[in-house]
C-alpha cells in the first residue's frame, strides 16, 4: 500500500475524492492520521470509522443490538429483498436460526467430496491452457469455479444449459450492483434503480430462472441441497419467495468473496515460489495423489496458514457497515442515533500497531498465531452476525488449493501485483494473469 501523502480532505467534498479513487488506502490513511476510532466526511455525510479491535468488538458484538444493518444494505435490497444478510430484528433471527444448521461443520464436512468433484470438472479446460503455455487470467476461472461449487451445494447438480443461463444472469445482476455500490447518494440511486429498465429486465430474468431452479431442486431429499433442506423446514411453510431471497443472498455472499480470496491466493503464490513449494509439499505429504477428504482438513496447517494470510491481507469484505440506534460511546467518541459506522478488517489487518511487518506476505505468522484480541483478525466479522459461511469458505478453498497446487506451477505475468479494487468485495485488478505449467 503506498503512502498517500497528497491526500487531503476537500473543504466541500471531504474525503470523497480520495475515497472514490482508492477507498482502502484512504481509510488506512485516515485511521493512521486521526486514530482507530474517528470520524470522516464523504460529501455532506459524516461517517464513523472504527478499526481498533476493542472498538470493533463493541460495535459487532458487545453492543450489537445498538448497531444494526439498517439502511446499510439498501444497495442490495432492490435485487435481494429482505433476507438473512439484509434484515434486522425478528426476520433476521428467524432466518439465521433456520439456516444455521445447514452451515454447521459436521454437515459441511460431508460436502468436501462434492466440492473436490466440482474442482475436477474444471481441470480439462485448465490442462488445455497449461499445454498451450499462454497466459491465463485465473480471476474469471475462480469466479466460475466458486459459483459452480456454491450452486452445487445450494441447488444440487444443474443441467449444463441451466447452469450457464443462471451464471450469466447472476453475473449480470452482480455487475449492476457493483456499479451502484458506494453511490454518494444512496437513496436517490435506489429510487433510480427501481425504475431503470435495464435493471428491471436483468432482475426479471434472474428471478424467473431462480424460481425454476428452486422448483426443480426442492424435489430432492433434504440432505442433498440447501433448497430441499429449506423446503423441509417449518412443516413446508416456507414460501418460494422466501427461499428465493435467501438463495440469492447466499449466492451473493458466498460467491465473489471466496473467488476473490482464491484469486489473491494464486496472485501471491505465483510471486512466492518458496511458499508455493511448501504448500505443494505439505499437500503431497498428506494426500499423496488422492483427493482431499474431510479427514484431511485439519492435517494441513501450512496451507491453512497461507489461506489465513490471504484473508488478512485481502479480506474480501473489506468494510462492514452499521447504523446506530440509540446514543452510545465507542471509546472516546459519542455516537448519536442514526449515525453510519464503518468497521474495516482491511485497516485493522494492516495496522502497524497490531502486526509485525503488516504489508508483508508471511504465512508463517499464522502457524503459532496467538491473537492478542478476538478482533485482531476477523475476516469473517464476529458477534451475532458473523459470516454464516465461515466454515464453508475455508473448506472450499482447501478443495481448490489442494487440487490445483499438485497439478500446476504458476508463474506471474507480468511481475506486478494486481491492485485491490474494493467495490462490494475486494477484487484484484486487472485480474490474476499467470502462466500454468504441469507439475
Ligand atoms: C472468503 C470468503 C468469505 C468472507 C471473507 C466472508 C466475510 C463475511 C463477513 C465479514 C460477514 C459479516 C458482515 C457483517 O457483519 O455485516 C459475512 C456475512 C455473511 N456471510 Fe460471508 N464471507 C465469506 C464467504 C461466505 C460464504 C461461502 C457464505 C455462504 C454461502 C457466506 C454467507 C454469509 C452470510 C449469509 C452473511 C450474513 C450473516 C448475517 O447477517 O447474519 N459467506 N461474511
CSV table of C-alpha atoms and ligand atoms in Angstrom, one decimal:
chain,number,residue,atom,x,y,z
A,1,UNK,CA,0.0,0.0,0.0
A,2,UNK,CA,1.5,3.3,-1.0
A,3,UNK,CA,1.5,6.2,1.5
A,4,UNK,CA,-0.8,8.8,0.1
A,5,UNK,CA,1.0,11.9,1.3
A,6,UNK,CA,-1.1,14.1,-1.1
A,7,UNK,CA,-4.4,13.0,0.4
A,8,UNK,CA,-6.3,15.9,2.0
A,9,UNK,CA,-9.9,16.3,2.8
A,10,UNK,CA,-11.6,18.8,0.4
A,11,UNK,CA,-13.4,21.7,2.1
A,12,UNK,CA,-16.7,20.8,0.4
A,13,UNK,CA,-16.4,17.1,-0.5
A,14,UNK,CA,-14.4,15.9,2.4
A,15,UNK,CA,-12.6,12.6,1.7
A,16,UNK,CA,-14.9,11.7,-1.2
A,17,UNK,CA,-12.3,12.3,-3.9
A,18,UNK,CA,-9.5,10.1,-2.4
A,19,UNK,CA,-12.1,7.6,-1.2
A,20,UNK,CA,-13.5,7.1,-4.7
A,21,UNK,CA,-10.1,6.8,-6.1
A,22,UNK,CA,-8.6,4.4,-3.6
A,23,UNK,CA,-11.0,3.5,-0.7
A,24,UNK,CA,-8.8,1.1,1.3
A,25,UNK,CA,-5.7,3.3,1.3
A,26,UNK,CA,-7.8,6.3,2.2
A,27,UNK,CA,-9.4,4.5,5.2
A,28,UNK,CA,-6.0,3.2,6.3
A,29,UNK,CA,-4.6,6.7,6.0
A,30,UNK,CA,-7.4,8.3,8.0
A,31,UNK,CA,-7.0,5.8,10.8
A,32,UNK,CA,-3.2,6.3,10.8
A,33,UNK,CA,-3.6,10.1,10.8
A,34,UNK,CA,-6.6,10.5,13.1
A,35,UNK,CA,-6.8,7.4,15.3
A,36,UNK,CA,-8.5,4.0,15.3
A,37,UNK,CA,-11.9,5.4,16.3
A,38,UNK,CA,-12.6,8.6,14.4
A,39,UNK,CA,-14.9,10.4,12.0
A,40,UNK,CA,-14.5,11.4,8.4
A,41,UNK,CA,-16.8,13.1,5.8
A,42,UNK,CA,-17.8,11.9,2.4
A,43,UNK,CA,-19.6,15.0,0.8
A,44,UNK,CA,-22.3,16.0,3.3
A,45,UNK,CA,-22.2,12.8,5.2
A,46,UNK,CA,-20.1,12.2,8.3
A,47,UNK,CA,-19.2,8.6,9.0
A,48,UNK,CA,-17.5,7.0,12.0
A,49,UNK,CA,-14.5,4.8,11.3
A,50,UNK,CA,-13.7,2.1,13.8
A,51,UNK,CA,-10.7,-0.2,13.4
A,52,UNK,CA,-9.3,-0.8,16.9
A,53,UNK,CA,-10.1,-4.4,18.0
A,54,UNK,CA,-11.7,-3.1,21.1
A,55,UNK,CA,-13.9,-0.7,19.1
A,56,UNK,CA,-14.8,-3.4,16.6
A,57,UNK,CA,-15.8,-5.8,19.4
A,58,UNK,CA,-18.0,-3.1,20.9
A,59,UNK,CA,-19.8,-2.5,17.6
A,60,UNK,CA,-20.1,-6.0,16.2
A,61,UNK,CA,-20.5,-8.0,19.4
A,62,UNK,CA,-20.9,-6.3,22.8
A,63,UNK,CA,-23.5,-3.7,21.7
A,64,UNK,CA,-24.6,-5.5,18.5
A,65,UNK,CA,-28.2,-4.6,19.3
A,66,UNK,CA,-27.4,-0.9,19.0
A,67,UNK,CA,-25.6,-1.2,15.7
A,68,UNK,CA,-27.9,-2.6,13.1
A,69,UNK,CA,-27.8,-3.2,9.3
A,70,UNK,CA,-30.5,-0.6,9.0
A,71,UNK,CA,-30.1,1.2,5.7
A,72,UNK,CA,-26.6,-0.1,5.1
A,73,UNK,CA,-27.8,-2.8,2.8
A,74,UNK,CA,-30.0,-0.6,0.7
A,75,UNK,CA,-27.9,-1.2,-2.4
A,76,UNK,CA,-28.6,-4.9,-2.5
A,77,UNK,CA,-32.3,-4.7,-1.4
A,78,UNK,CA,-33.7,-3.9,-4.8
A,79,UNK,CA,-32.4,-7.3,-6.0
A,80,UNK,CA,-32.4,-9.5,-2.9
A,81,UNK,CA,-35.2,-8.1,-0.7
A,82,UNK,CA,-35.3,-8.9,3.0
A,83,UNK,CA,-33.1,-11.9,3.9
A,84,UNK,CA,-30.6,-13.2,6.4
A,85,UNK,CA,-28.0,-10.6,5.5
A,86,UNK,CA,-30.1,-7.5,5.0
A,87,UNK,CA,-32.8,-7.9,7.7
A,88,UNK,CA,-32.7,-6.9,11.4
A,89,UNK,CA,-34.7,-8.0,14.4
A,90,UNK,CA,-37.1,-11.0,14.3
A,91,UNK,CA,-36.9,-11.5,10.5
A,92,UNK,CA,-33.1,-11.8,10.7
A,93,UNK,CA,-33.3,-14.0,13.8
A,94,UNK,CA,-35.7,-16.4,12.2
A,95,UNK,CA,-33.6,-16.9,9.1
A,96,UNK,CA,-30.3,-17.1,11.0
A,97,UNK,CA,-31.9,-19.9,13.2
A,98,UNK,CA,-33.3,-21.7,10.1
A,99,UNK,CA,-30.1,-21.5,8.1
A,100,UNK,CA,-27.6,-22.1,10.8
A,101,UNK,CA,-27.8,-26.0,10.9
A,102,UNK,CA,-27.1,-26.1,7.2
A,103,UNK,CA,-23.8,-24.4,7.7
A,104,UNK,CA,-22.6,-26.5,10.6
A,105,UNK,CA,-19.2,-28.1,10.3
A,106,UNK,CA,-20.5,-31.7,10.5
A,107,UNK,CA,-22.9,-31.2,7.7
A,108,UNK,CA,-20.4,-29.3,5.5
A,109,UNK,CA,-17.7,-32.0,6.1
A,110,UNK,CA,-20.0,-34.3,4.2
A,111,UNK,CA,-19.8,-32.0,1.2
A,112,UNK,CA,-16.0,-31.9,0.9
A,113,UNK,CA,-16.0,-34.7,-1.8
A,114,UNK,CA,-18.7,-32.8,-3.8
A,115,UNK,CA,-16.5,-29.7,-3.7
A,116,UNK,CA,-13.5,-31.6,-4.9
A,117,UNK,CA,-15.6,-33.2,-7.6
A,118,UNK,CA,-16.6,-29.8,-8.9
A,119,UNK,CA,-13.0,-28.7,-9.0
A,120,UNK,CA,-12.1,-31.7,-11.1
A,121,UNK,CA,-14.7,-30.7,-13.7
A,122,UNK,CA,-12.6,-27.6,-14.4
A,123,UNK,CA,-9.3,-29.5,-14.9
A,124,UNK,CA,-9.7,-30.4,-18.6
A,125,UNK,CA,-10.0,-26.7,-19.6
A,126,UNK,CA,-7.1,-25.7,-17.3
A,127,UNK,CA,-5.0,-28.6,-18.7
A,128,UNK,CA,-5.6,-27.2,-22.2
A,129,UNK,CA,-4.5,-23.7,-21.1
A,130,UNK,CA,-1.4,-25.2,-19.4
A,131,UNK,CA,-0.4,-27.2,-22.6
A,132,UNK,CA,-0.7,-24.0,-24.7
A,133,UNK,CA,1.6,-22.1,-22.4
A,134,UNK,CA,-0.4,-18.9,-22.9
A,135,UNK,CA,-1.0,-16.5,-20.0
A,136,UNK,CA,-4.4,-17.2,-18.4
A,137,UNK,CA,-6.4,-14.9,-16.1
A,138,UNK,CA,-7.3,-17.0,-13.1
A,139,UNK,CA,-9.8,-14.5,-11.7
A,140,UNK,CA,-12.7,-15.4,-14.0
A,141,UNK,CA,-11.8,-19.1,-13.6
A,142,UNK,CA,-12.1,-18.7,-9.8
A,143,UNK,CA,-15.4,-16.8,-10.2
A,144,UNK,CA,-16.8,-19.7,-12.3
A,145,UNK,CA,-15.4,-22.3,-10.0
A,146,UNK,CA,-16.7,-20.8,-6.8
A,147,UNK,CA,-20.1,-20.2,-8.4
A,148,UNK,CA,-20.2,-23.8,-9.6
A,149,UNK,CA,-19.4,-25.1,-6.1
A,150,UNK,CA,-21.8,-22.9,-4.3
A,151,UNK,CA,-24.7,-23.6,-6.7
A,152,UNK,CA,-24.0,-27.3,-6.4
A,153,UNK,CA,-24.2,-27.1,-2.7
A,154,UNK,CA,-27.3,-24.9,-2.6
A,155,UNK,CA,-29.2,-26.2,-5.6
A,156,UNK,CA,-27.7,-29.6,-6.4
A,157,UNK,CA,-26.4,-30.6,-9.9
A,158,UNK,CA,-27.8,-28.4,-12.6
A,159,UNK,CA,-28.2,-29.3,-16.3
A,160,UNK,CA,-25.4,-27.5,-18.2
A,161,UNK,CA,-27.8,-25.3,-20.1
A,162,UNK,CA,-29.4,-24.1,-16.8
A,163,UNK,CA,-26.1,-23.6,-15.2
A,164,UNK,CA,-24.8,-21.4,-18.0
A,165,UNK,CA,-28.0,-19.3,-18.1
A,166,UNK,CA,-28.1,-18.9,-14.3
A,167,UNK,CA,-24.4,-18.0,-14.1
A,168,UNK,CA,-24.9,-15.4,-16.8
A,169,UNK,CA,-28.0,-13.8,-15.2
A,170,UNK,CA,-26.4,-13.8,-11.8
A,171,UNK,CA,-23.1,-12.2,-13.1
A,172,UNK,CA,-25.1,-9.6,-14.9
A,173,UNK,CA,-27.0,-8.7,-11.8
A,174,UNK,CA,-23.8,-8.6,-9.7
A,175,UNK,CA,-22.3,-6.3,-12.3
A,176,UNK,CA,-25.2,-3.8,-11.8
A,177,UNK,CA,-24.9,-4.0,-8.0
A,178,UNK,CA,-21.2,-3.3,-8.2
A,179,UNK,CA,-21.9,-0.3,-10.4
A,180,UNK,CA,-24.2,1.3,-7.9
A,181,UNK,CA,-22.3,0.3,-4.7
A,182,UNK,CA,-20.8,3.3,-2.9
A,183,UNK,CA,-23.0,5.9,-4.6
A,184,UNK,CA,-22.7,9.1,-2.6
A,185,UNK,CA,-26.5,9.4,-3.0
A,186,UNK,CA,-27.8,6.0,-1.9
A,187,UNK,CA,-31.5,6.9,-1.6
A,188,UNK,CA,-31.6,8.6,-5.0
A,189,UNK,CA,-29.7,5.7,-6.5
A,190,UNK,CA,-32.1,3.2,-5.0
A,191,UNK,CA,-35.1,5.0,-6.5
A,192,UNK,CA,-33.4,5.3,-9.9
A,193,UNK,CA,-32.5,1.6,-9.9
A,194,UNK,CA,-36.2,0.7,-9.3
A,195,UNK,CA,-37.3,2.5,-12.5
A,196,UNK,CA,-34.2,1.6,-14.6
A,197,UNK,CA,-35.5,-0.6,-17.4
A,198,UNK,CA,-32.2,-2.5,-17.8
A,199,UNK,CA,-32.1,-3.3,-14.1
A,200,UNK,CA,-35.7,-4.5,-14.1
A,201,UNK,CA,-35.1,-6.7,-17.1
A,202,UNK,CA,-32.0,-8.3,-15.5
A,203,UNK,CA,-33.9,-8.8,-12.3
A,204,UNK,CA,-36.9,-10.4,-14.1
A,205,UNK,CA,-34.6,-12.9,-15.9
A,206,UNK,CA,-32.8,-13.7,-12.7
A,207,UNK,CA,-36.0,-14.3,-10.7
A,208,UNK,CA,-37.6,-16.4,-13.4
A,209,UNK,CA,-34.5,-18.7,-13.6
A,210,UNK,CA,-34.1,-18.9,-9.9
A,211,UNK,CA,-37.7,-19.9,-9.4
A,212,UNK,CA,-37.4,-22.6,-12.0
A,213,UNK,CA,-34.3,-24.0,-10.3
A,214,UNK,CA,-35.8,-23.8,-6.9
A,215,UNK,CA,-38.8,-25.8,-8.1
A,216,UNK,CA,-36.5,-28.5,-9.6
A,217,UNK,CA,-34.1,-28.6,-6.6
A,218,UNK,CA,-36.8,-28.8,-3.9
A,219,UNK,CA,-37.8,-32.2,-5.1
A,220,UNK,CA,-34.5,-33.8,-3.9
A,221,UNK,CA,-34.1,-35.1,-0.4
A,222,UNK,CA,-33.3,-32.6,2.4
A,223,UNK,CA,-29.7,-33.8,2.7
A,224,UNK,CA,-29.0,-33.2,-1.0
A,225,UNK,CA,-29.0,-29.5,-1.3
A,226,UNK,CA,-29.9,-26.4,0.7
A,227,UNK,CA,-33.2,-25.6,-1.2
A,228,UNK,CA,-34.5,-29.1,-0.4
A,229,UNK,CA,-33.4,-28.6,3.2
A,230,UNK,CA,-35.2,-25.2,3.4
A,231,UNK,CA,-38.3,-26.8,1.9
A,232,UNK,CA,-38.3,-29.4,4.7
A,233,UNK,CA,-38.3,-26.8,7.5
A,234,UNK,CA,-41.3,-25.2,9.3
A,235,UNK,CA,-43.6,-28.0,8.1
A,236,UNK,CA,-43.0,-26.9,4.5
A,237,UNK,CA,-44.5,-23.5,5.3
A,238,UNK,CA,-41.6,-21.6,3.8
A,239,UNK,CA,-42.7,-19.9,0.6
A,240,UNK,CA,-40.8,-20.0,-2.7
A,241,UNK,CA,-40.4,-16.2,-2.5
A,242,UNK,CA,-38.7,-16.5,0.9
A,243,UNK,CA,-36.4,-19.3,-0.5
A,244,UNK,CA,-35.5,-17.2,-3.5
A,245,UNK,CA,-34.5,-14.3,-1.2
A,246,UNK,CA,-32.2,-16.5,0.9
A,247,UNK,CA,-30.8,-18.3,-2.0
A,248,UNK,CA,-29.9,-15.2,-3.9
A,249,UNK,CA,-28.2,-13.6,-0.9
A,250,UNK,CA,-26.3,-16.8,-0.1
A,251,UNK,CA,-25.0,-16.8,-3.7
A,252,UNK,CA,-24.1,-13.1,-3.4
A,253,UNK,CA,-22.3,-13.6,0.0
A,254,UNK,CA,-20.6,-16.8,-0.9
A,255,UNK,CA,-19.5,-16.3,-4.5
A,256,UNK,CA,-17.3,-13.3,-5.1
A,257,UNK,CA,-15.9,-13.5,-1.5
A,258,UNK,CA,-14.4,-16.9,-2.0
A,259,UNK,CA,-13.5,-16.4,-5.6
A,260,UNK,CA,-11.5,-13.2,-5.0
A,261,UNK,CA,-9.8,-14.7,-1.9
A,262,UNK,CA,-8.7,-17.6,-4.1
A,263,UNK,CA,-7.6,-15.2,-6.9
A,264,UNK,CA,-5.4,-13.3,-4.4
A,265,UNK,CA,-4.0,-16.5,-3.2
A,266,UNK,CA,-2.9,-17.5,-6.7
A,267,UNK,CA,-1.6,-14.0,-7.3
A,268,UNK,CA,0.6,-14.3,-4.2
A,269,UNK,CA,1.7,-17.9,-4.7
A,270,UNK,CA,2.7,-17.1,-8.3
A,271,UNK,CA,5.1,-14.5,-6.8
A,272,UNK,CA,6.3,-16.6,-3.9
A,273,UNK,CA,7.6,-19.8,-5.3
A,274,UNK,CA,9.1,-20.9,-1.9
A,275,UNK,CA,5.7,-20.6,-0.3
A,276,UNK,CA,4.0,-22.4,-3.2
A,277,UNK,CA,6.6,-25.2,-3.0
A,278,UNK,CA,6.0,-25.6,0.7
A,279,UNK,CA,2.2,-25.8,0.2
A,280,UNK,CA,2.7,-28.4,-2.5
A,281,UNK,CA,5.0,-30.5,-0.4
A,282,UNK,CA,2.6,-30.4,2.6
A,283,UNK,CA,-0.4,-31.4,0.4
A,284,UNK,CA,1.6,-34.3,-1.3
A,285,UNK,CA,2.9,-35.5,2.1
A,286,UNK,CA,-0.7,-35.7,3.5
A,287,UNK,CA,-2.7,-36.7,0.4
A,288,UNK,CA,-0.2,-38.3,-2.0
A,289,UNK,CA,-2.2,-38.4,-5.2
A,290,UNK,CA,-5.7,-38.9,-3.8
A,291,UNK,CA,-8.3,-36.2,-3.5
A,292,UNK,CA,-8.9,-34.2,-0.3
A,293,UNK,CA,-11.4,-35.8,2.1
A,294,UNK,CA,-13.0,-34.5,5.3
A,295,UNK,CA,-10.4,-36.4,7.4
A,296,UNK,CA,-7.5,-34.4,5.9
A,297,UNK,CA,-8.9,-30.9,6.6
A,298,UNK,CA,-7.2,-30.5,9.9
A,299,UNK,CA,-3.9,-32.0,8.7
A,300,UNK,CA,-2.8,-29.1,6.5
A,301,UNK,CA,-1.5,-26.4,8.9
A,302,UNK,CA,0.7,-24.6,6.4
A,303,UNK,CA,-1.9,-24.5,3.7
A,304,UNK,CA,-4.4,-23.1,6.2
A,305,UNK,CA,-1.8,-20.5,7.3
A,306,UNK,CA,-1.5,-19.4,3.7
A,307,UNK,CA,-5.3,-19.0,3.4
A,308,UNK,CA,-5.3,-17.0,6.7
A,309,UNK,CA,-2.5,-14.7,5.5
A,310,UNK,CA,-4.5,-14.0,2.3
A,311,UNK,CA,-7.6,-13.3,4.4
A,312,UNK,CA,-5.6,-11.0,6.5
A,313,UNK,CA,-4.0,-9.0,3.6
A,314,UNK,CA,-7.1,-9.1,1.3
A,315,UNK,CA,-10.2,-9.6,3.4
A,316,UNK,CA,-12.9,-9.9,0.7
A,317,UNK,CA,-15.3,-8.0,3.0
A,318,UNK,CA,-13.1,-5.0,3.5
A,319,UNK,CA,-15.7,-2.9,5.3
A,320,UNK,CA,-18.7,-3.8,7.5
A,321,UNK,CA,-21.3,-1.1,7.9
A,322,UNK,CA,-23.8,-0.5,10.7
A,323,UNK,CA,-26.3,2.2,11.6
A,324,UNK,CA,-26.6,3.3,15.3
A,325,UNK,CA,-30.0,3.1,17.0
A,326,UNK,CA,-29.5,4.9,20.4
A,327,UNK,CA,-26.9,7.2,21.8
A,328,UNK,CA,-23.7,5.4,22.8
A,329,UNK,CA,-20.0,5.8,23.2
A,330,UNK,CA,-17.3,3.9,21.2
A,331,UNK,CA,-14.1,4.6,23.1
A,332,UNK,CA,-13.8,8.3,23.5
A,333,UNK,CA,-16.4,9.1,20.7
A,334,UNK,CA,-20.0,9.9,21.4
A,335,UNK,CA,-22.3,8.3,18.9
A,336,UNK,CA,-25.7,9.8,18.3
A,337,UNK,CA,-28.7,7.8,16.9
A,338,UNK,CA,-28.8,7.3,13.1
A,339,UNK,CA,-25.0,7.5,12.5
A,340,UNK,CA,-23.3,5.3,10.0
A,341,UNK,CA,-20.4,3.3,11.4
A,342,UNK,CA,-17.7,1.7,9.2
A,343,UNK,CA,-15.6,-1.1,10.6
A,344,UNK,CA,-12.7,-2.2,8.4
A,345,UNK,CA,-11.0,-5.6,8.6
A,346,UNK,CA,-8.6,-4.3,5.9
A,347,UNK,CA,-7.4,-1.5,8.0
A,348,UNK,CA,-7.2,-3.5,11.3
A,349,UNK,CA,-5.3,-6.3,9.5
A,350,UNK,CA,-2.7,-4.0,8.2
A,351,UNK,CA,-2.2,-1.8,11.3
A,352,UNK,CA,1.4,-1.4,12.1
A,353,UNK,CA,0.4,-1.1,15.8
A,354,UNK,CA,-1.1,-4.6,15.7
A,355,UNK,CA,1.0,-6.7,13.2
A,356,UNK,CA,4.7,-7.2,12.6
A,357,UNK,CA,5.6,-6.3,9.0
A,358,UNK,CA,1.9,-5.8,8.2
A,359,UNK,CA,2.4,-5.3,4.5
A,360,UNK,CA,4.5,-8.5,4.1
A,361,UNK,CA,3.1,-11.8,2.8
A,362,UNK,CA,4.3,-14.0,5.6
A,363,UNK,CA,2.1,-17.1,6.1
A,364,UNK,CA,4.4,-18.4,8.9
A,365,UNK,CA,2.9,-15.8,11.3
A,366,UNK,CA,-0.3,-17.9,11.4
A,367,UNK,CA,1.5,-21.2,12.3
A,368,UNK,CA,1.5,-20.4,16.0
A,369,UNK,CA,-0.8,-17.4,15.9
A,370,UNK,CA,-2.0,-16.1,19.3
A,371,UNK,CA,-4.5,-13.3,18.7
A,372,UNK,CA,-3.9,-10.5,21.1
A,373,UNK,CA,-7.7,-9.8,20.9
A,374,UNK,CA,-10.7,-11.7,19.4
A,375,UNK,CA,-11.0,-8.9,16.9
A,376,UNK,CA,-7.3,-8.7,16.0
A,377,UNK,CA,-8.0,-10.9,12.9
A,378,UNK,CA,-11.7,-11.0,11.8
A,379,UNK,CA,-12.1,-11.7,8.1
A,380,UNK,CA,-15.5,-13.3,8.8
A,381,UNK,CA,-16.7,-10.5,11.1
A,382,UNK,CA,-17.9,-11.5,14.5
A,383,UNK,CA,-20.7,-11.4,17.1
A,384,UNK,CA,-24.2,-12.5,16.2
A,385,UNK,CA,-23.8,-11.6,12.6
A,386,UNK,CA,-20.6,-13.4,12.0
A,387,UNK,CA,-20.4,-14.8,8.5
A,388,UNK,CA,-22.6,-17.8,8.1
A,389,UNK,CA,-20.1,-19.3,5.6
A,390,UNK,CA,-17.0,-19.1,7.9
A,391,UNK,CA,-16.6,-22.9,8.0
A,392,UNK,CA,-17.7,-23.4,4.4
A,393,UNK,CA,-15.4,-20.8,2.8
A,394,UNK,CA,-12.0,-22.3,4.1
A,395,UNK,CA,-13.2,-25.8,3.2
A,396,UNK,CA,-14.0,-24.7,-0.4
A,397,UNK,CA,-10.6,-23.0,-0.6
A,398,UNK,CA,-8.8,-26.1,0.6
A,399,UNK,CA,-10.7,-28.2,-2.0
A,400,UNK,CA,-9.5,-25.8,-4.7
A,401,UNK,CA,-5.9,-25.3,-3.5
A,402,UNK,CA,-5.1,-28.9,-2.7
A,403,UNK,CA,-6.3,-29.9,-6.2
A,404,UNK,CA,-4.6,-27.2,-8.3
A,405,UNK,CA,-1.3,-26.9,-6.4
A,406,UNK,CA,-0.4,-30.5,-7.2
A,407,UNK,CA,-1.3,-30.1,-10.8
A,408,UNK,CA,0.2,-26.8,-11.9
A,409,UNK,CA,3.1,-24.5,-11.2
A,410,UNK,CA,2.2,-20.9,-11.7
A,411,UNK,CA,4.3,-18.1,-13.0
A,412,UNK,CA,3.1,-14.5,-12.7
A,413,UNK,CA,2.7,-12.4,-15.9
A,414,UNK,CA,3.6,-9.6,-15.7
A,415,UNK,CA,5.6,-9.3,-12.5
A,416,UNK,CA,3.4,-6.5,-10.9
A,417,UNK,CA,1.0,-7.5,-8.3
A,418,UNK,CA,-2.7,-6.8,-9.1
A,419,UNK,CA,-4.1,-3.8,-7.1
A,420,UNK,CA,-7.0,-4.1,-4.7
A,421,UNK,CA,-10.2,-2.7,-6.3
A,422,UNK,CA,-12.7,-2.6,-3.5
A,423,UNK,CA,-16.3,-2.4,-4.7
A,424,UNK,CA,-18.8,-4.8,-3.0
A,425,UNK,CA,-15.8,-7.1,-2.3
A,426,UNK,CA,-12.1,-6.7,-2.7
A,427,UNK,CA,-11.2,-7.8,-6.2
A,428,UNK,CA,-7.7,-8.0,-7.7
A,429,UNK,CA,-7.4,-5.5,-10.6
A,430,UNK,CA,-6.9,-6.2,-13.6
A,431,UNK,CA,-7.2,-9.9,-12.7
A,432,UNK,CA,-4.6,-12.6,-11.9
A,433,UNK,CA,-2.6,-13.4,-15.0
A,434,UNK,CA,-0.3,-16.4,-14.8
A,435,UNK,CA,1.3,-19.0,-17.0
A,436,UNK,CA,0.4,-22.5,-15.9
A,437,UNK,CA,2.9,-25.4,-16.2
A,438,UNK,CA,2.0,-29.0,-15.4
A,439,UNK,CA,3.9,-30.1,-12.3
B,1,LIG,C1,-13.7,-15.8,1.9
B,1,LIG,C2,-15.0,-15.9,2.0
B,1,LIG,C3,-15.8,-15.1,2.8
B,1,LIG,C4,-15.6,-14.0,3.6
B,1,LIG,C5,-14.2,-13.2,3.7
B,1,LIG,C6,-16.8,-13.6,4.2
B,1,LIG,C7,-16.9,-12.5,5.1
B,1,LIG,C8,-18.1,-12.1,5.7
B,1,LIG,C9,-18.2,-11.1,6.7
B,1,LIG,C10,-17.1,-10.2,7.2
B,1,LIG,C11,-19.5,-11.0,7.1
B,1,LIG,C12,-20.1,-10.1,8.2
B,1,LIG,C13,-20.8,-8.9,7.6
B,1,LIG,C14,-21.4,-8.0,8.6
B,1,LIG,O1,-21.2,-8.3,9.8
B,1,LIG,O2,-22.1,-7.1,8.2
B,1,LIG,C15,-20.2,-12.0,6.3
B,1,LIG,C16,-21.6,-12.3,6.5
B,1,LIG,C17,-22.3,-13.3,5.8
B,1,LIG,N1,-21.7,-14.2,5.0
B,1,LIG,FE1,-19.7,-14.4,4.5
B,1,LIG,N2,-17.8,-14.4,3.8
B,1,LIG,C18,-17.3,-15.4,3.0
B,1,LIG,C19,-17.9,-16.5,2.5
B,1,LIG,C20,-19.2,-16.8,2.7
B,1,LIG,C21,-19.9,-18.0,2.2
B,1,LIG,C22,-19.2,-19.1,1.4
B,1,LIG,C23,-21.2,-17.9,2.6
B,1,LIG,C24,-22.3,-18.8,2.3
B,1,LIG,C25,-22.7,-19.4,1.2
B,1,LIG,C26,-21.4,-16.7,3.3
B,1,LIG,C27,-22.6,-16.2,3.8
B,1,LIG,C28,-22.7,-15.1,4.6
B,1,LIG,C29,-24.0,-14.6,5.1
B,1,LIG,C30,-25.3,-15.3,4.9
B,1,LIG,C31,-23.7,-13.5,5.9
B,1,LIG,C32,-24.7,-12.6,6.6
B,1,LIG,C33,-24.9,-13.2,8.0
B,1,LIG,C34,-25.8,-12.4,8.9
B,1,LIG,O3,-26.0,-11.2,8.7
B,1,LIG,O4,-26.4,-13.0,9.9
B,1,LIG,N3,-20.1,-16.0,3.3
B,1,LIG,N4,-19.4,-12.7,5.5
